[in-house]
Structures are given as C-alpha cells and as structure tokens.
Amino acid sequence: MILFSLLEALQAMAANRLRTLLTAMGIMIGVAAVVLMVSIGEGTQKQVTDSIKSMGANMLVVRSGSHSHGGVRGGAGGVQSLTEQDAHAIALLPGALLAAPMVQSGVQVVYGPNNWGTTAIGTTADYLQIRNWELASGRDFSDSEMQSGMRVAMIGQDVASELFGRDDPVGRMMRIQQSPFRIIGLLSIKGQSLDGRSQDDAILVPLRTAQRQLFGSRFQGSVSFIMVQAVDDAAMTPLQRNIGLLLRQRHHLADKADDDFSVTNMAEVTETASQITGMLSILLGAIASISLFVGGIGIMNIMIVSVTERTREIGIRMALGARRSDIMLQFLMESVIITVAGGVVGIFAGIGLSLLASEMFGIWAVITPMPIVLAFFVSMAVGVFFGLYPARKAALMRPIDALRYQG
Amino acid sequence: MNAVVTLHGLYKDYETDAGPVPALRYLDLSIEAGEFVAIMGPSGSGKSTLMNLLGCLDVATSGEYLLNGRDVGGLSQNELAEVRSSVIGFVFQGFNLLPRASLATNVALPLVYQRVERRARRERAAAILQQVGLGDRLDSLPPRISGGQQQRVAIARALVTNPRLILADEPTGNLDSVTGREIMTLFQRINRDSGISIILVTHDLNVAHYATRLVYLVDGTIQYDGAVAEFHEPAPELP
C-alpha cells in the first residue's frame, strides 16, 4: 500500500511538473537557508571559541590604569604605573601560576628591501606559556638574553612571511627601528584574536631589551600590562581580588584613592562573547526557519488546490472501496515527497552556499552533520504538518459529493 | 434467503433552507441474486438517490437496507468502504477512469483497496480485460481509446473484485446507439454467465429492455414493478 501510494504520488507529481518543482523550491530555499545560517552561526561560534582558546586559559590581565591628578583623570594606560617587580609579586600570590610583564608598541621592521609595520612586545619567557603559544622553529629567550637585554627576537608567522617569504627566518638578522636584531625563534600560527586582529602580526623581544633599546625613553622601567595565569578556573575570582589588594599596597595608594590599574578577568569577557555568538546563531536559525515555514505554507496551498482539483478522482476511489485512511495516505505521501525532495536538494544547496561563503567572503561557516540531519527530518515534518490539513480535507469528503463534483 | 438487495420502508429526505424535502418515501423492494433490473422514472423521481443508497455512497434517513443479507444502516464510513469494495461494482455514465493510469492499472485499482498483492492485481486485471475484449490494450491510457472501449474498461473494473452486484448509472448515456447496444449486450452476457445481479438506471426504455425486470419510480415511490415487456411508459404529465 505504501509502495503503491508512493508510485501514485510520483505519477501525480509528474503530471504537474512545474507546480511540483516550484513548491519543492520553496522548501529547498528554506532548508538551504537553515543549513547556511546554522553553519555560519556555528562557524562564528567556533571562531570565538578558537580565539578564546588561543588567548590562553584562566587568564587575568592587569593594565596600568588611569591616574587622577588634581581632578583630571587620564584614560586606562595613561600612566605606566606597573613595574616588572609588580609582576614578580603577583606570581607569588596564592592561586597564581605565572605572571608575565609586557610592554608593547608599534615598530617598523626591516629585512633587506622589505619592511613591515608591526607590534613589538617586550616580555619574559613566561608569556608564551601563559598564551599557550608554541614555537614553530628556533628557541625561546635564554636567561642571559633576558638578564642583559640582548637584541634577539621571536617573530610571528605574518611578520615572517612579509619579510622572508617562504625562507626560514631563524638565525637571520633584521632591523627593528634602527637596531639590528637576531631572530632566534619562529612562533606557530595563532589566528585571529577576539577583536579580529591577527595575533601572528607581532614580534617578541626580551622585556629589558624593549625597555632600554626600543621604547627606552617612554617606559622607564615600567610595563603596560601584566598577564597572569591562575592555577585553575576556581582561583580566578579570589586571585583577581588579591591582585587588587596587593597592587594598592605596593603602589602606596591612600584608602580613598582610585586604583591606578585595572584587572580584567578574561573568562568573563569570553563568556560574554560566546553568549553573544550563541544569540547570533539562534537569531540566524530563527530567520532561516521563517523561510522554511513560508515554504511549508506553499505546500499547504498547493495541496489544497490539488485536493480540490481531484475531488472527482477522490469520489471514484471512494466508490471503488478506498477508505479514508487510503485517501489520506495518498495526499500525505505527495506532500512528504515534495518536502523531502526539496529538503535533500536544499541541504546540498546549503552546503554549497556555506562553502562558497567561506571561500569568497571569508565568512566562517562550519558544516556539522547535526543541522543537516535535523534539516532533513524537519523538512519531512513540514511535509506531514502542512500536508495533514489538505489530506484530511480529502479524506473527509462524502463520496456522493465528491462524485457529483464538476471540476 | 437469496436476495441481494432488500429494502424495508426506506426513507430519505434532503435538508434544504425550506425544510426537509423527501426524495424516497418508504420504499419496499427485493432483488434476487442473478436478476437484471432497470430503474426508470422522470427527473426528480428519486432514481439517483436510490442508486446512491444502494451503492452505500449515502445513508438513508430511516428504513432498513439489507445488502447481501447484511444490514448496512449505521455502518461507519470505513465499514461502508469495505462493503463497497467487496460486494458492489460501479459503472458510471462518464466512465470515471483515471486518465493518467494505464487500463490495467485502472482495472486493478479496486484490488489495491482490497490489499491484493501487486502481481496478482496485474494478472487479474489482464484476465478481466481479456473478457471484455481489450486484452491487447493493457498499457494504453484511457484518453487514447474510444468511449465504448472506455466503458468496457469501466465494466472490467467493476467486475475485477468479483462483486455480487453491479450498479450501472446511465452506462450508455455518453455513447452512440450502436456502441450502447454493444455495452448492453455485454451487461446481458455478464449477468447470464456469472450470475451477478445488475441494477441499471436509465431514462431510455430501449436500454431498459435489456433487463428482465423494471422498477418505475415517481415522486419517490414505486409505481410499477414487473416484467419489462409488459411496461408501457406513461406520457409525461403536463404541468
């Protein structure tokens, strides 16, 4: 019986090819939109999670903060109130694993005829550990290089490709501003940060080298950031508070004075970011679902027309012994075939569009099997749901009325 | 008890805005197995209503209808469908074939609703089409054959389930007289050879002469019930 209805449905659909095609297209577009939007949503979410992972785990960032002076308040980073010694002190707090002091500034780097504007970060060897950043080749700063502030650098992948193309940069000399530096390490690819900038467009130099030789006059022994890694997630909040207390004491701030630093809990930042992208995914999915819904209404519309057109046929079938369930199955089968066919084509169209979007527009689209399987079953459900009313309408006709119908 | 159809006080009215209008008034009728009965009567006499009731396409307002010994009053739509499927074969004035299905598929359609398996359906349809002289046209489509041939296909479709009763509603109405005679001869042959009862609605006394018994309805009551040969059609009443 099922097989027979299937064949009959295909026959009826073949008799109205254009109509069937257009109706299926409505579903196809809906399903394609769902697949596309969900994959973009997932892609964005993955991008954010990757950025979060690349940032380093359980991280707190201490910034030298605004400084009040006679009622005039500078912005964050307006003064360099933090020192390398602050970082050492923070590293000794309970719950703290590592603390890396940092200074950073824009610099011009030169190798042969090539030059490139990038960010130089002066820091310690702990920085790479906190950022969970590995070397692609070469080595880390040695203790003596750190202590004496030697002119050595580790460079990011973007800088390497700008200056050296495909050549191995390790061991070569380049100039930062006016000074020659030896490249001792090449960093691995880190990708985009949360704000969309490439983290690979940077060079690392020993903290002391940066302070004395690169941005000497601006930072007299002070640092702009301290990156702190907590031992685990639970230690984050107490550590954040303890850093505050410690720094107020070290900076000799009066009870009523504002902090001259700020402590940012990166876990909170990332949580907010993933909440926003989660919302984005839901929103995109919801918008796409509307088009699937509209496609479903198209199915219902066409099926109602089809039932009316074939009233007499329904009467004949009933006279020949068809039960209500037989008639119902016949029309349901038609709507389900249309939606499933449209759904399958839509899935492929959606995958194609996702690939195209990531290829052409750099949108991150991640195709996972879950939404595809879901889209298939949803399109089937759409067929049943929107086919049910027309099919019922057909099945509940009285045979004499149906037979008498002049179509 | 060999009656195929037994009616006791069958009454049917239709709801209209002006109140119920009676179409059949307390009909008593019995048709034996193997009978060939023509039902005649002027328009509005209740012929069509009677056919719909006999075919279990509609239910009576009151009265009793025994079909093949079974009271069909109060049956559900599904039970009525089953009765139609197993006991009755229909032949319509307009043939009512499915235009996009082959002759074999059309003939086999009632067997689908009896859940007969595909190959058996096809074999049975081929055998019946052979009987009505269309054994070589199994895969033709209805619009490609003549009206007389289409009506033969419709008769084959009515026969395919081996029914006790065939209901034919103006089966020659859309045919020329030569083809009409062929179709009526076919009905006669079926009636004689297989003993299936046939009830025929017509307005043409020439067609009714192929039957053996005639029931003449006026205003929802039976005015004549007897041999066709002895019936003289009354002149139409002038208003």
XYZ file of C-alpha atoms in Angstrom:
646
model
C 0.000 0.000 0.000
C 2.808 2.399 0.939
C 4.694 1.488 -2.214
C 1.562 1.925 -4.288
C 0.872 5.373 -2.808
C 4.472 6.285 -3.460
C 4.158 5.387 -7.134
C 0.809 7.146 -7.421
C 2.209 10.258 -5.763
C 5.165 10.308 -8.149
C 2.755 9.941 -11.055
C 0.565 12.789 -9.856
C 3.637 14.950 -9.319
C 4.966 14.122 -12.766
C 1.659 15.285 -14.238
C 2.181 18.708 -12.657
C 5.918 19.040 -13.040
C 6.254 22.817 -12.915
C 3.936 23.161 -9.962
C 5.719 20.418 -8.061
C 9.091 21.949 -8.857
C 8.078 25.414 -7.676
C 6.582 24.054 -4.489
C 9.650 21.962 -3.760
C 11.757 25.039 -4.425
C 10.062 26.853 -1.554
C 11.149 24.078 0.790
C 14.542 23.881 -0.853
C 15.231 27.552 -0.219
C 14.022 27.229 3.351
C 16.207 24.232 4.111
C 19.202 25.750 2.310
C 18.775 28.918 4.367
C 18.643 26.919 7.596
C 21.762 24.919 6.722
C 23.620 28.046 5.605
C 22.635 30.135 8.599
C 23.331 27.403 11.111
C 26.733 26.711 9.601
C 27.572 30.416 9.683
C 26.350 30.576 13.275
C 28.434 27.566 14.218
C 31.401 28.948 12.329
C 31.230 32.224 14.209
C 30.926 30.364 17.452
C 33.892 28.183 16.593
C 35.875 31.265 15.649
C 35.166 32.771 19.045
C 35.976 29.564 20.917
C 39.206 29.219 18.967
C 40.152 32.803 19.772
C 39.380 32.178 23.407
C 41.485 29.046 23.400
C 44.312 30.844 21.620
C 44.269 33.574 24.225
C 45.328 31.203 26.953
C 43.409 29.569 29.754
C 42.459 31.101 33.119
C 43.938 34.436 32.252
C 43.761 37.762 34.076
C 45.082 40.935 32.500
C 46.377 43.748 34.697
C 46.599 47.110 32.944
C 48.255 50.188 34.228
C 45.298 52.344 34.835
C 44.050 55.864 34.874
C 45.755 58.258 37.139
C 43.915 61.027 38.924
C 45.833 64.164 39.327
C 44.078 67.258 40.609
C 40.693 66.150 39.309
C 41.949 65.401 35.800
C 41.560 61.691 35.131
C 43.532 60.061 32.349
C 42.251 57.015 30.497
C 43.405 53.463 31.112
C 47.085 53.089 30.320
C 47.532 56.817 30.609
C 50.371 56.308 33.024
C 52.713 53.409 33.358
C 52.113 52.560 36.991
C 53.006 48.864 36.765
C 56.505 47.508 37.090
C 58.294 44.269 36.463
C 58.523 43.872 40.242
C 54.725 44.001 40.453
C 54.633 41.002 38.124
C 57.080 39.062 40.303
C 54.968 39.848 43.370
C 51.760 38.771 41.653
C 53.354 35.480 40.610
C 53.918 34.703 44.296
C 50.221 35.166 45.230
C 48.292 32.003 46.136
C 46.367 30.753 43.102
C 48.720 32.431 40.633
C 50.700 30.183 38.312
C 52.603 32.617 36.111
C 52.754 36.355 35.578
C 54.356 37.969 32.537
C 55.006 41.700 32.411
C 54.617 43.284 28.982
C 55.358 46.468 27.124
C 54.226 46.887 23.561
C 54.391 49.443 20.830
C 54.254 49.738 17.062
C 57.618 49.382 15.320
C 58.973 49.211 11.805
C 60.969 46.070 10.992
C 63.326 45.830 8.031
C 64.982 42.899 6.265
C 66.842 43.604 3.036
C 64.497 45.521 0.746
C 61.401 44.503 2.753
C 59.944 46.460 5.623
C 56.811 45.976 7.663
C 54.970 47.807 10.439
C 54.108 45.532 13.318
C 53.741 45.351 17.083
C 56.762 44.650 19.231
C 56.032 43.025 22.576
C 58.682 43.143 25.252
C 58.082 40.382 27.766
C 59.531 37.357 29.516
C 59.633 33.686 28.537
C 56.506 33.060 30.669
C 54.438 34.978 28.141
C 54.417 32.135 25.622
C 53.454 29.672 28.306
C 50.537 31.782 29.502
C 49.328 32.331 25.961
C 49.743 28.618 25.271
C 51.800 29.656 22.261
C 54.348 27.296 20.801
C 57.417 27.804 18.667
C 57.312 26.539 15.112
C 61.090 26.528 14.989
C 64.066 28.000 16.807
C 64.187 28.597 20.541
C 62.961 30.663 23.453
C 64.830 33.547 25.162
C 67.666 32.311 27.336
C 68.178 33.631 30.885
C 71.252 35.560 29.915
C 69.466 37.180 26.994
C 66.689 38.215 29.394
C 69.078 39.500 32.044
C 71.336 41.528 29.823
C 68.671 42.690 27.379
C 70.254 41.333 24.228
C 68.917 42.108 20.763
C 67.165 38.861 19.950
C 63.573 38.354 18.735
C 60.954 35.734 18.106
C 58.671 36.633 15.215
C 55.068 35.782 14.348
C 54.079 33.987 11.145
C 52.669 37.112 9.466
C 55.872 39.058 10.029
C 57.923 36.105 8.801
C 56.003 35.855 5.545
C 56.122 39.637 4.981
C 59.861 39.869 5.468
C 61.198 36.478 4.432
C 58.506 34.968 2.207
C 58.963 31.230 2.322
C 62.536 31.357 3.627
C 63.335 30.202 7.160
C 63.900 33.387 9.200
C 65.575 31.699 12.192
C 69.214 32.776 12.588
C 68.899 35.818 10.310
C 69.447 39.396 11.295
C 66.765 42.051 10.816
C 66.408 45.631 11.930
C 63.835 46.832 14.396
C 63.659 50.614 14.144
C 67.399 51.350 13.820
C 68.876 48.390 15.750
C 69.914 45.011 14.358
C 68.245 42.009 15.996
C 68.932 38.312 15.628
C 65.874 36.142 15.041
C 66.078 33.145 17.359
C 62.559 31.714 17.026
C 59.537 31.489 14.746
C 56.173 31.378 16.504
C 53.443 28.960 15.456
C 50.185 30.197 13.862
C 47.825 31.670 16.419
C 44.995 33.070 14.292
C 42.639 35.940 14.918
C 42.073 37.429 18.303
C 38.583 38.286 19.563
C 38.843 41.799 18.173
C 39.565 40.355 14.723
C 43.250 41.323 14.520
C 45.814 38.736 13.579
C 47.844 37.656 16.595
C 50.559 36.451 14.243
C 51.429 40.007 13.273
C 53.804 40.578 16.218
C 57.407 40.163 17.328
C 58.606 39.260 20.802
C 61.752 40.694 22.341
C 63.141 40.398 25.908
C 61.442 42.870 28.265
C 64.643 44.596 29.205
C 65.694 44.966 25.569
C 62.396 46.616 24.758
C 62.555 48.961 27.725
C 66.133 50.056 27.154
C 66.646 49.906 23.413
C 63.315 50.108 21.613
C 60.966 52.347 23.589
C 63.515 53.415 26.177
C 62.517 56.959 26.907
C 58.779 56.294 27.195
C 58.894 53.433 29.664
C 61.379 53.962 32.406
C 61.353 50.514 33.990
C 57.595 50.315 33.866
C 55.368 47.902 31.994
C 51.952 48.414 30.332
C 50.377 45.033 31.096
C 50.881 42.066 33.294
C 49.356 38.829 32.080
C 48.540 36.488 34.912
C 47.599 32.838 34.689
C 45.623 31.331 37.563
C 46.108 27.711 38.577
C 42.525 26.899 37.699
C 39.124 28.350 36.978
C 38.078 28.494 40.649
C 41.129 30.543 41.603
C 40.277 33.337 39.148
C 37.950 35.447 41.273
C 39.926 35.384 44.555
C 43.109 35.986 42.597
C 41.555 38.994 40.869
C 40.702 40.468 44.296
C 44.104 39.660 45.790
C 45.944 41.282 42.870
C 43.906 44.412 43.538
C 44.829 44.421 47.232
C 48.469 43.653 46.535
C 48.906 46.374 43.940
C 47.157 49.024 46.059
C 49.626 48.210 48.825
C 52.649 48.161 46.501
C 51.622 51.435 44.870
C 51.043 53.074 48.263
C 47.557 54.220 47.376
C 45.597 56.079 50.040
C 42.329 54.471 51.197
C 40.174 56.862 49.181
C 42.377 56.979 46.072
C 41.216 55.267 42.878
C 43.117 52.259 41.601
C 45.908 53.215 39.224
C 45.471 49.891 37.463
C 42.656 47.623 36.384
C 42.300 43.843 36.467
C 40.261 42.166 33.752
C 39.044 38.623 34.141
C 39.286 37.209 30.607
C 36.915 34.359 31.466
C 34.136 36.917 31.881
C 34.992 38.532 28.584
C 34.955 35.235 26.748
C 31.724 34.205 28.400
C 30.059 37.372 27.175
C 31.473 36.811 23.719
C 30.175 33.281 23.479
C 26.792 34.388 24.794
C 26.585 36.950 22.022
C 27.568 34.483 19.313
C 25.127 31.959 20.768
C 22.384 34.554 20.415
C 23.553 35.251 16.886
C 23.254 31.563 15.993
C 19.755 31.377 17.387
C 18.741 34.544 15.579
C 20.129 33.347 12.249
C 18.442 29.979 12.682
C 15.153 31.643 13.547
C 15.236 33.868 10.485
C 16.009 30.891 8.275
C 13.206 28.898 9.910
C 10.759 31.560 8.826
C 11.571 30.883 5.189
C 11.119 27.155 5.807
C 7.762 27.947 7.370
C 6.766 30.020 4.342
C 7.770 27.085 2.143
C 5.501 24.881 4.235
C 2.603 27.253 3.697
C 3.308 26.988 -0.034
C 2.978 23.204 0.241
C -0.315 23.513 2.071
C -1.627 25.948 -0.501
C -0.746 23.703 -3.428
C -2.062 20.584 -1.723
C -5.421 22.284 -1.071
C -5.631 23.228 -4.744
C -4.614 19.700 -5.707
C -7.273 18.133 -3.467
C -9.973 20.411 -4.892
C -8.897 19.678 -8.455
C -9.053 15.968 -7.845
C -12.308 15.887 -5.923
C -13.926 13.707 -8.561
C -10.987 11.309 -8.552
C -11.332 11.065 -4.779
C -15.023 10.207 -5.248
C -14.180 7.480 -7.758
C -11.587 5.991 -5.451
C -14.026 6.016 -2.567
C -16.708 4.308 -4.707
C -14.128 1.664 -5.609
C -13.557 0.897 -1.947
C -10.849 3.334 -0.797
C -11.001 4.026 2.917
C -10.458 7.452 4.384
C -7.004 6.392 5.513
C -6.149 5.344 1.941
C -7.080 8.782 0.573
C -5.254 10.488 3.395
C -2.097 8.444 2.813
C -2.182 9.276 -0.885
C -2.116 13.041 -0.342
C 0.234 12.971 2.640
C 2.635 10.934 0.565
C 2.633 13.633 -2.086
C 3.391 16.473 0.292
C 6.080 14.489 2.110
C 7.791 13.522 -1.150
C 7.817 17.156 -2.243
C 9.285 18.369 1.024
C 11.826 15.577 1.357
C 12.992 16.068 -2.230
C 13.148 19.813 -1.681
C 14.874 19.217 1.632
C 17.586 16.984 0.205
C 18.331 19.400 -2.630
C 18.195 22.243 -0.097
C 20.760 20.532 2.117
C 23.191 20.277 -0.773
C 22.462 23.857 -1.825
C 23.023 24.978 1.757
C 26.343 23.147 1.974
C 27.373 24.608 -1.373
C 26.443 28.126 -0.297
C 28.296 27.706 3.003
C 31.442 26.640 1.200
C 31.010 29.497 -1.252
C 30.504 31.970 1.572
C 33.641 30.904 3.389
C 35.572 30.779 0.130
C 34.506 34.128 -1.302
C 33.616 36.331 1.630
C 35.824 34.882 4.331
C 32.769 34.136 6.447
C 33.417 31.287 8.794
C 30.982 28.518 8.016
C 31.339 25.187 9.739
C 29.236 22.339 8.395
C 28.370 19.775 11.026
C 26.192 16.707 10.458
C 23.711 17.623 13.191
C 21.911 20.517 11.439
C 21.867 18.543 8.206
C 20.185 15.536 9.740
C 17.892 17.922 11.581
C 17.036 19.809 8.383
C 16.130 16.529 6.691
C 13.737 15.493 9.422
C 12.333 18.987 9.794
C 11.517 19.108 6.074
C 9.807 15.729 6.432
C 7.866 17.042 9.409
C 6.929 20.145 7.425
C 5.506 17.845 4.742
C 3.428 15.935 7.268
C 2.341 19.036 9.185
C 1.334 21.151 6.206
C 0.050 18.164 4.229
C -2.175 16.976 7.041
C -4.944 19.534 6.663
C -5.366 19.117 2.876
C -5.149 15.327 3.194
C -7.787 15.346 5.909
C -9.955 17.593 3.781
C -9.722 14.995 1.012
C -10.322 12.038 3.290
C -13.386 13.537 4.959
C -15.238 14.219 1.702
C -18.555 12.445 1.339
C -18.379 10.070 -1.624
C -21.603 11.317 -3.266
C -20.496 14.963 -3.047
C -17.086 14.101 -4.433
C -18.570 12.071 -7.306
C -21.061 14.802 -8.190
C -18.324 17.485 -8.216
C -17.940 19.168 -11.590
C -14.319 20.278 -11.747
C -32.704 -16.035 1.692
C -31.184 -15.445 -1.721
C -31.963 -11.734 -2.028
C -29.026 -9.450 -2.840
C -30.939 -6.298 -2.022
C -33.815 -5.982 0.451
C -35.354 -2.611 1.291
C -37.909 -2.132 4.074
C -39.601 1.265 4.360
C -36.532 3.034 3.046
C -36.924 6.777 3.522
C -34.575 9.571 2.516
C -35.001 13.320 2.692
C -32.642 16.192 1.997
C -32.237 19.219 4.196
C -32.919 22.448 2.358
C -33.459 26.010 3.540
C -37.212 25.422 3.166
C -37.065 22.356 5.444
C -36.598 18.665 4.639
C -37.595 17.578 1.137
C -38.372 13.855 0.785
C -36.646 12.068 -2.096
C -37.647 8.482 -1.362
C -40.836 7.618 0.516
C -40.863 4.304 2.370
C -39.617 2.043 -0.391
C -40.039 -1.724 -0.170
C -38.048 -3.666 -2.728
C -36.325 -7.017 -3.030
C -33.863 -8.019 -5.715
C -32.770 -11.629 -6.013
C -29.354 -12.881 -6.933
C -28.893 -13.009 -10.708
C -31.629 -10.505 -11.514
C -31.139 -7.765 -14.127
C -33.253 -4.805 -13.023
C -33.754 -1.482 -14.786
C -34.795 1.510 -12.713
C -36.625 4.242 -14.603
C -38.564 7.324 -13.778
C -38.815 11.018 -14.625
C -36.264 13.517 -13.314
C -36.664 14.096 -9.608
C -38.343 10.743 -9.089
C -35.553 9.600 -6.780
C -33.579 7.311 -9.153
C -30.232 8.824 -8.320
C -30.965 8.920 -4.608
C -31.893 5.240 -4.731
C -28.689 4.401 -6.606
C -26.547 6.280 -4.064
C -28.239 4.420 -1.216
C -27.935 1.041 -2.954
C -24.240 1.793 -3.625
C -23.595 2.626 0.037
C -22.384 6.044 -1.035
C -25.047 7.660 1.127
C -27.134 6.531 4.090
C -30.932 6.522 4.415
C -32.778 8.797 6.831
C -34.798 5.832 8.059
C -35.780 2.323 6.998
C -33.762 -0.809 6.508
C -31.339 -1.809 3.748
C -30.032 -5.359 3.724
C -27.226 -5.852 1.221
C -26.338 -9.466 0.660
C -28.130 -10.195 3.940
C -26.208 -7.607 5.937
C -27.849 -4.517 7.429
C -25.745 -1.610 6.219
C -27.620 1.036 8.228
C -25.409 2.528 10.922
C -22.138 1.338 9.447
C -19.132 3.651 9.717
C -17.551 5.254 6.657
C -14.749 2.709 6.730
C -17.178 -0.212 7.009
C -19.196 1.205 4.109
C -15.978 1.473 2.091
C -15.308 -2.160 2.807
C -18.827 -3.157 1.754
C -18.436 -1.200 -1.497
C -15.096 -2.838 -2.061
C -16.230 -6.416 -1.559
C -19.876 -6.554 -2.746
C -20.506 -3.777 -5.288
C -19.116 -2.786 -8.660
C -19.874 0.638 -10.109
C -20.259 1.672 -13.752
C -20.817 5.389 -14.318
C -22.217 7.388 -17.204
C -18.953 9.331 -17.594
C -16.732 6.196 -17.282
C -14.722 7.858 -14.485
C -11.410 6.273 -15.330
C -8.156 7.785 -14.040
C -6.800 9.440 -17.190
C -3.109 9.096 -16.333
C -3.200 5.439 -15.340
C -2.996 2.564 -17.835
C -6.062 0.429 -18.499
C -4.573 -2.392 -16.431
C -3.887 -0.041 -13.514
C -7.398 1.387 -13.748
C -8.943 -2.057 -13.692
C -6.691 -3.159 -10.834
C -7.446 -0.096 -8.686
C -10.272 -1.705 -6.609
C -7.905 -4.566 -5.788
C -5.428 -2.070 -4.294
C -8.007 -1.190 -1.687
C -8.516 -4.902 -1.011
C -4.756 -5.071 -0.310
C -4.216 -7.559 -3.121
C -0.562 -8.035 -3.942
C 0.825 -6.253 -6.998
C 1.468 -9.173 -9.311
C -1.881 -10.813 -8.529
C -3.600 -7.478 -9.273
C -1.985 -7.255 -12.653
C -2.840 -10.846 -13.576
C -6.459 -10.478 -12.547
C -6.835 -7.154 -14.401
C -5.349 -8.677 -17.549
C -7.743 -11.631 -17.389
C -10.814 -9.407 -16.966
C -9.736 -7.016 -19.737
C -9.383 -10.076 -21.958
C -13.017 -10.964 -21.179
C -14.275 -7.557 -22.303
C -12.213 -7.697 -25.477
C -9.363 -5.363 -24.517
C -6.719 -7.950 -23.673
C -4.246 -6.343 -26.070
C -4.551 -2.789 -24.694
C -3.349 -3.292 -21.108
C -0.890 -0.410 -21.162
C -2.953 2.089 -23.164
C -4.162 5.254 -21.476
C -7.918 5.928 -21.268
C -7.907 9.132 -23.388
C -6.349 7.137 -26.259
C -9.298 4.762 -26.678
C -12.931 5.224 -27.769
C -15.865 5.877 -25.429
C -17.211 2.366 -25.937
C -13.815 0.908 -25.067
C -13.572 3.162 -22.025
C -16.913 1.899 -20.814
C -15.693 -1.671 -21.293
C -12.699 -0.836 -19.126
C -15.060 0.605 -16.508
C -17.107 -2.610 -16.616
C -13.934 -4.653 -16.263
C -13.031 -2.512 -13.236
C -16.476 -3.234 -11.744
C -16.012 -6.967 -12.341
C -12.466 -7.307 -11.071
C -13.412 -7.794 -7.416
C -15.995 -10.440 -8.296
C -18.906 -8.453 -6.809
C -22.433 -9.730 -6.030
C -23.995 -6.613 -7.537
C -23.173 -4.192 -10.324
C -24.727 -0.728 -10.216
C -24.779 0.979 -13.604
C -25.844 4.615 -13.738
C -26.843 5.576 -17.313
C -23.989 3.456 -18.724
C -24.930 4.234 -22.337
C -25.669 7.924 -21.764
C -22.428 9.110 -23.346
C -22.380 6.561 -26.167
C -23.867 6.372 -29.641
C -26.648 3.846 -30.136
C -24.509 1.162 -31.813
C -21.876 1.251 -29.072
C -24.665 1.474 -26.478
C -26.143 -1.747 -27.780
C -22.744 -3.457 -27.569
C -22.341 -2.346 -23.976
C -25.828 -3.531 -23.035
C -25.157 -6.882 -24.692
C -22.010 -7.149 -22.615
C -24.037 -6.491 -19.452
C -26.521 -9.166 -20.500
C -23.709 -11.648 -21.070
C -22.129 -10.917 -17.700
C -25.490 -11.296 -15.998
C -26.190 -14.570 -17.722
C -22.718 -16.099 -17.476
C -21.641 -15.136 -13.979
C -24.986 -14.638 -12.253
C -24.027 -11.230 -10.946
C -27.073 -9.069 -10.222
C -27.198 -5.854 -12.223
C -29.176 -2.756 -11.361
C -29.323 -0.244 -14.182
C -30.608 3.307 -14.062
C -31.746 4.688 -17.409
C -34.255 7.031 -18.941
C -34.307 5.105 -22.217
C -36.892 2.308 -22.476
C -34.886 0.705 -25.302
C -31.973 0.328 -22.950
C -34.246 -0.947 -20.185
C -35.369 -3.758 -22.499
C -32.022 -5.493 -21.996
C -33.079 -6.036 -18.382
C -35.649 -8.559 -17.266
C -37.384 -6.538 -14.594
C -38.320 -2.895 -14.453
C -38.910 -0.651 -11.457
C -40.558 2.671 -12.305
C -40.289 5.455 -9.730
C -42.462 8.555 -9.476
C -42.029 11.098 -6.672
C -40.011 8.714 -4.568
C -42.440 5.832 -4.687
C -42.564 2.688 -6.833
C -45.305 2.979 -9.433
C -44.520 -0.117 -11.469
C -42.501 -3.224 -10.635
C -42.643 -6.119 -13.073
C -41.543 -7.519 -16.394
C -40.055 -5.016 -18.814
C -42.042 -6.380 -21.720
C -45.389 -5.553 -20.117
C -44.457 -1.966 -19.220
C -45.839 0.989 -21.113
C -44.203 4.287 -20.309
C -46.758 6.828 -19.188
C -46.935 10.024 -21.157
C -45.170 12.823 -19.336
C -47.596 14.718 -17.163
C -48.213 18.245 -18.286
C -47.768 20.830 -15.640
